[in-house]
PDB file of C-alpha atoms and ligand atoms in Angstrom:
ATOM      1  CA  MET A   1     354.941 122.029 156.705  1.00  0.00           C
ATOM      2  CA  ASP A   2     356.813 122.201 159.971  1.00  0.00           C
ATOM      3  CA  THR A   3     358.183 125.562 161.036  1.00  0.00           C
ATOM      4  CA  GLU A   4     361.722 124.333 161.418  1.00  0.00           C
ATOM      5  CA  LEU A   5     361.908 123.137 157.829  1.00  0.00           C
ATOM      6  CA  LEU A   6     360.258 126.306 156.599  1.00  0.00           C
ATOM      7  CA  ASN A   7     362.811 128.421 158.456  1.00  0.00           C
ATOM      8  CA  THR A   8     365.677 126.362 157.040  1.00  0.00           C
ATOM      9  CA  LEU A   9     364.354 126.818 153.503  1.00  0.00           C
ATOM     10  CA  LYS A  10     363.744 130.507 154.104  1.00  0.00           C
ATOM     11  CA  GLU A  11     367.347 130.978 155.225  1.00  0.00           C
ATOM     12  CA  ALA A  12     368.584 129.046 152.187  1.00  0.00           C
ATOM     13  CA  LEU A  13     366.502 131.250 149.892  1.00  0.00           C
ATOM     14  CA  LYS A  14     367.728 134.439 151.565  1.00  0.00           C
ATOM     15  CA  LYS A  15     371.316 133.296 151.199  1.00  0.00           C
ATOM     16  CA  GLU A  16     370.780 132.435 147.543  1.00  0.00           C
ATOM     17  CA  LYS A  17     369.145 135.814 146.927  1.00  0.00           C
ATOM     18  CA  LEU A  18     372.142 137.604 148.427  1.00  0.00           C
ATOM     19  CA  LEU A  19     374.580 135.549 146.370  1.00  0.00           C
ATOM     20  CA  LEU A  20     372.658 136.151 143.170  1.00  0.00           C
ATOM     21  CA  GLU A  21     372.527 139.874 143.864  1.00  0.00           C
ATOM     22  CA  GLN A  22     376.259 139.905 144.481  1.00  0.00           C
ATOM     23  CA  GLU A  23     376.951 138.037 141.246  1.00  0.00           C
ATOM     24  CA  LEU A  24     374.623 140.323 139.336  1.00  0.00           C
ATOM     25  CA  SER A  25     376.158 143.487 140.697  1.00  0.00           C
ATOM     26  CA  SER A  26     379.575 142.332 139.510  1.00  0.00           C
ATOM     27  CA  ILE A  27     378.416 142.056 135.897  1.00  0.00           C
ATOM     28  CA  ALA A  28     375.394 144.332 135.732  1.00  0.00           C
ATOM     29  CA  ALA A  29     374.042 147.586 137.060  1.00  0.00           C
ATOM     30  CA  LYS A  30     370.662 147.631 138.726  1.00  0.00           C
ATOM     31  CA  ASP A  31     368.131 149.368 136.528  1.00  0.00           C
ATOM     32  CA  PRO A  32     367.013 152.359 138.615  1.00  0.00           C
ATOM     33  CA  LYS A  33     363.745 152.647 136.697  1.00  0.00           C
ATOM     34  CA  VAL A  34     362.560 149.056 136.948  1.00  0.00           C
ATOM     35  CA  ALA A  35     362.702 147.262 140.280  1.00  0.00           C
ATOM     36  CA  GLY A  36     364.240 143.828 139.982  1.00  0.00           C
ATOM     37  CA  ASP A  37     365.635 144.542 136.548  1.00  0.00           C
ATOM     38  CA  TRP A  38     369.328 144.586 135.766  1.00  0.00           C
ATOM     39  CA  ASP A  39     371.311 145.866 132.815  1.00  0.00           C
ATOM     40  CA  SER A  40     374.612 144.443 131.714  1.00  0.00           C
ATOM     41  CA  LYS A  41     377.458 146.859 132.054  1.00  0.00           C
ATOM     42  CA  HIS A  42     378.672 147.975 128.664  1.00  0.00           C
ATOM     43  CA  PRO A  43     382.296 147.097 128.164  1.00  0.00           C
ATOM     44  CA  ARG A  44     384.420 149.854 126.744  1.00  0.00           C
ATOM     45  CA  VAL A  45     384.949 149.549 123.003  1.00  0.00           C
ATOM     46  CA  PRO A  46     388.377 150.761 122.006  1.00  0.00           C
ATOM     47  CA  GLU A  47     388.603 152.901 118.930  1.00  0.00           C
ATOM     48  CA  GLY A  48     390.507 151.763 115.864  1.00  0.00           C
ATOM     49  CA  ASN A  49     390.868 148.172 116.947  1.00  0.00           C
ATOM     50  CA  GLU A  50     388.205 146.115 115.280  1.00  0.00           C
ATOM     51  CA  GLU A  51     389.371 142.756 116.520  1.00  0.00           C
ATOM     52  CA  GLU A  52     389.371 143.879 120.086  1.00  0.00           C
ATOM     53  CA  ALA A  53     386.027 145.570 119.574  1.00  0.00           C
ATOM     54  CA  ALA A  54     384.557 142.289 118.315  1.00  0.00           C
ATOM     55  CA  ASP A  55     385.876 140.551 121.405  1.00  0.00           C
ATOM     56  CA  GLU A  56     384.222 143.144 123.570  1.00  0.00           C
ATOM     57  CA  VAL A  57     380.905 142.659 121.789  1.00  0.00           C
ATOM     58  CA  GLU A  58     381.188 138.916 122.259  1.00  0.00           C
ATOM     59  CA  GLU A  59     381.974 139.404 125.907  1.00  0.00           C
ATOM     60  CA  TYR A  60     379.006 141.720 126.251  1.00  0.00           C
ATOM     61  CA  GLU A  61     376.671 139.162 124.690  1.00  0.00           C
ATOM     62  CA  GLU A  62     377.989 136.445 126.957  1.00  0.00           C
ATOM     63  CA  ARG A  63     377.554 138.697 129.945  1.00  0.00           C
ATOM     64  CA  THR A  64     373.987 139.499 128.917  1.00  0.00           C
ATOM     65  CA  LEU A  65     373.201 135.787 128.796  1.00  0.00           C
ATOM     66  CA  ILE A  66     374.662 135.192 132.240  1.00  0.00           C
ATOM     67  CA  GLU A  67     372.819 138.238 133.504  1.00  0.00           C
ATOM     68  CA  GLN A  68     369.505 136.919 132.201  1.00  0.00           C
ATOM     69  CA  THR A  69     370.080 133.536 133.813  1.00  0.00           C
ATOM     70  CA  LEU A  70     370.943 135.136 137.150  1.00  0.00           C
ATOM     71  CA  GLU A  71     368.004 137.521 136.900  1.00  0.00           C
ATOM     72  CA  THR A  72     365.570 134.672 136.250  1.00  0.00           C
ATOM     73  CA  ARG A  73     366.925 132.756 139.237  1.00  0.00           C
ATOM     74  CA  LEU A  74     366.735 135.852 141.402  1.00  0.00           C
ATOM     75  CA  LYS A  75     363.081 136.330 140.436  1.00  0.00           C
ATOM     76  CA  GLU A  76     362.325 132.688 141.273  1.00  0.00           C
ATOM     77  CA  VAL A  77     363.978 133.039 144.665  1.00  0.00           C
ATOM     78  CA  ALA A  78     362.191 136.334 145.383  1.00  0.00           C
ATOM     79  CA  ALA A  79     358.875 134.748 144.379  1.00  0.00           C
ATOM     80  CA  ALA A  80     359.505 131.830 146.729  1.00  0.00           C
ATOM     81  CA  LEU A  81     360.254 134.242 149.595  1.00  0.00           C
ATOM     82  CA  ALA A  82     357.035 136.100 148.789  1.00  0.00           C
ATOM     83  CA  ARG A  83     355.125 132.813 148.963  1.00  0.00           C
ATOM     84  CA  ILE A  84     356.638 132.133 152.385  1.00  0.00           C
ATOM     85  CA  ALA A  85     355.519 135.604 153.482  1.00  0.00           C
ATOM     86  CA  ASN A  86     351.912 135.029 152.440  1.00  0.00           C
ATOM     87  CA  ASN A  87     351.752 131.406 153.537  1.00  0.00           C
ATOM     88  CA  THR A  88     351.333 129.852 150.113  1.00  0.00           C
ATOM     89  CA  TYR A  89     354.812 128.376 150.024  1.00  0.00           C
ATOM     90  CA  GLY A  90     355.164 124.667 149.318  1.00  0.00           C
ATOM     91  CA  ALA A  91     351.972 124.258 147.320  1.00  0.00           C
ATOM     92  CA  CYS A  92     352.285 123.120 143.712  1.00  0.00           C
ATOM     93  CA  GLU A  93     351.402 125.890 141.271  1.00  0.00           C
ATOM     94  CA  LYS A  94     349.729 123.482 138.880  1.00  0.00           C
ATOM     95  CA  CYS A  95     347.806 120.950 140.974  1.00  0.00           C
ATOM     96  CA  GLY A  96     347.815 122.625 144.386  1.00  0.00           C
ATOM     97  CA  ALA A  97     349.261 119.581 146.119  1.00  0.00           C
ATOM     98  CA  GLN A  98     351.987 119.881 148.736  1.00  0.00           C
ATOM     99  CA  ILE A  99     355.395 119.783 147.061  1.00  0.00           C
ATOM    100  CA  GLN A 100     357.546 116.887 148.307  1.00  0.00           C
ATOM    101  CA  LYS A 101     359.802 117.867 151.207  1.00  0.00           C
ATOM    102  CA  GLU A 102     362.840 116.331 149.491  1.00  0.00           C
ATOM    103  CA  ARG A 103     362.217 118.413 146.394  1.00  0.00           C
ATOM    104  CA  LEU A 104     361.954 121.643 148.394  1.00  0.00           C
ATOM    105  CA  VAL A 105     365.147 120.836 150.260  1.00  0.00           C
ATOM    106  CA  ALA A 106     366.923 120.263 146.935  1.00  0.00           C
ATOM    107  CA  VAL A 107     365.288 123.220 145.173  1.00  0.00           C
ATOM    108  CA  PRO A 108     363.820 125.678 147.694  1.00  0.00           C
ATOM    109  CA  SER A 109     362.451 127.879 144.906  1.00  0.00           C
ATOM    110  CA  ALA A 110     360.510 125.015 143.270  1.00  0.00           C
ATOM    111  CA  ARG A 111     357.051 126.028 142.052  1.00  0.00           C
ATOM    112  CA  THR A 112     355.655 122.639 141.133  1.00  0.00           C
ATOM    113  CA  CYS A 113     355.582 119.152 142.582  1.00  0.00           C
ATOM    114  CA  GLU A 114     357.656 116.371 141.071  1.00  0.00           C
ATOM    115  CA  HIS A 115     354.662 114.988 139.230  1.00  0.00           C
ATOM    116  CA  CYS A 116     353.812 118.275 137.515  1.00  0.00           C
ATOM    117  CA  MET A 117     357.460 119.006 136.804  1.00  0.00           C
ATOM    118  CA  THR A 118     357.882 115.820 134.795  1.00  0.00           C
ATOM    119  CA  SER A 119     354.447 115.728 133.187  1.00  0.00           C
TER     120      SER A 119
HETATM  121 ZN1   ZN B 201     351.551 119.347 141.085  1.00  0.00          ZN
END
């Protein structure tokens, strides 16, 4: 892979990582005990108002789902950056072939080539 493309993808990944971290920090608190793990912030549950409390629980569940999605993406992006750092980036995890350039440009955190993705 040419260095210029690699640098472009690296910058894209770094930017995505920052964005994901920003989004996560707005809905979740970083777990101080586990690196890379986030916990959804607990919404306050008002006393004596069951309807509102149910809404809060629903909101919390929704937030947890979003948090998990963001966390998974963040892990993918971090893993891709780690692969760049140890020069294994761009190789398909399943067959070892070089992942198509177009696919990496579209999805810089891709782990598999198009063939393995669809098979
Ligand atoms: Zn493959």
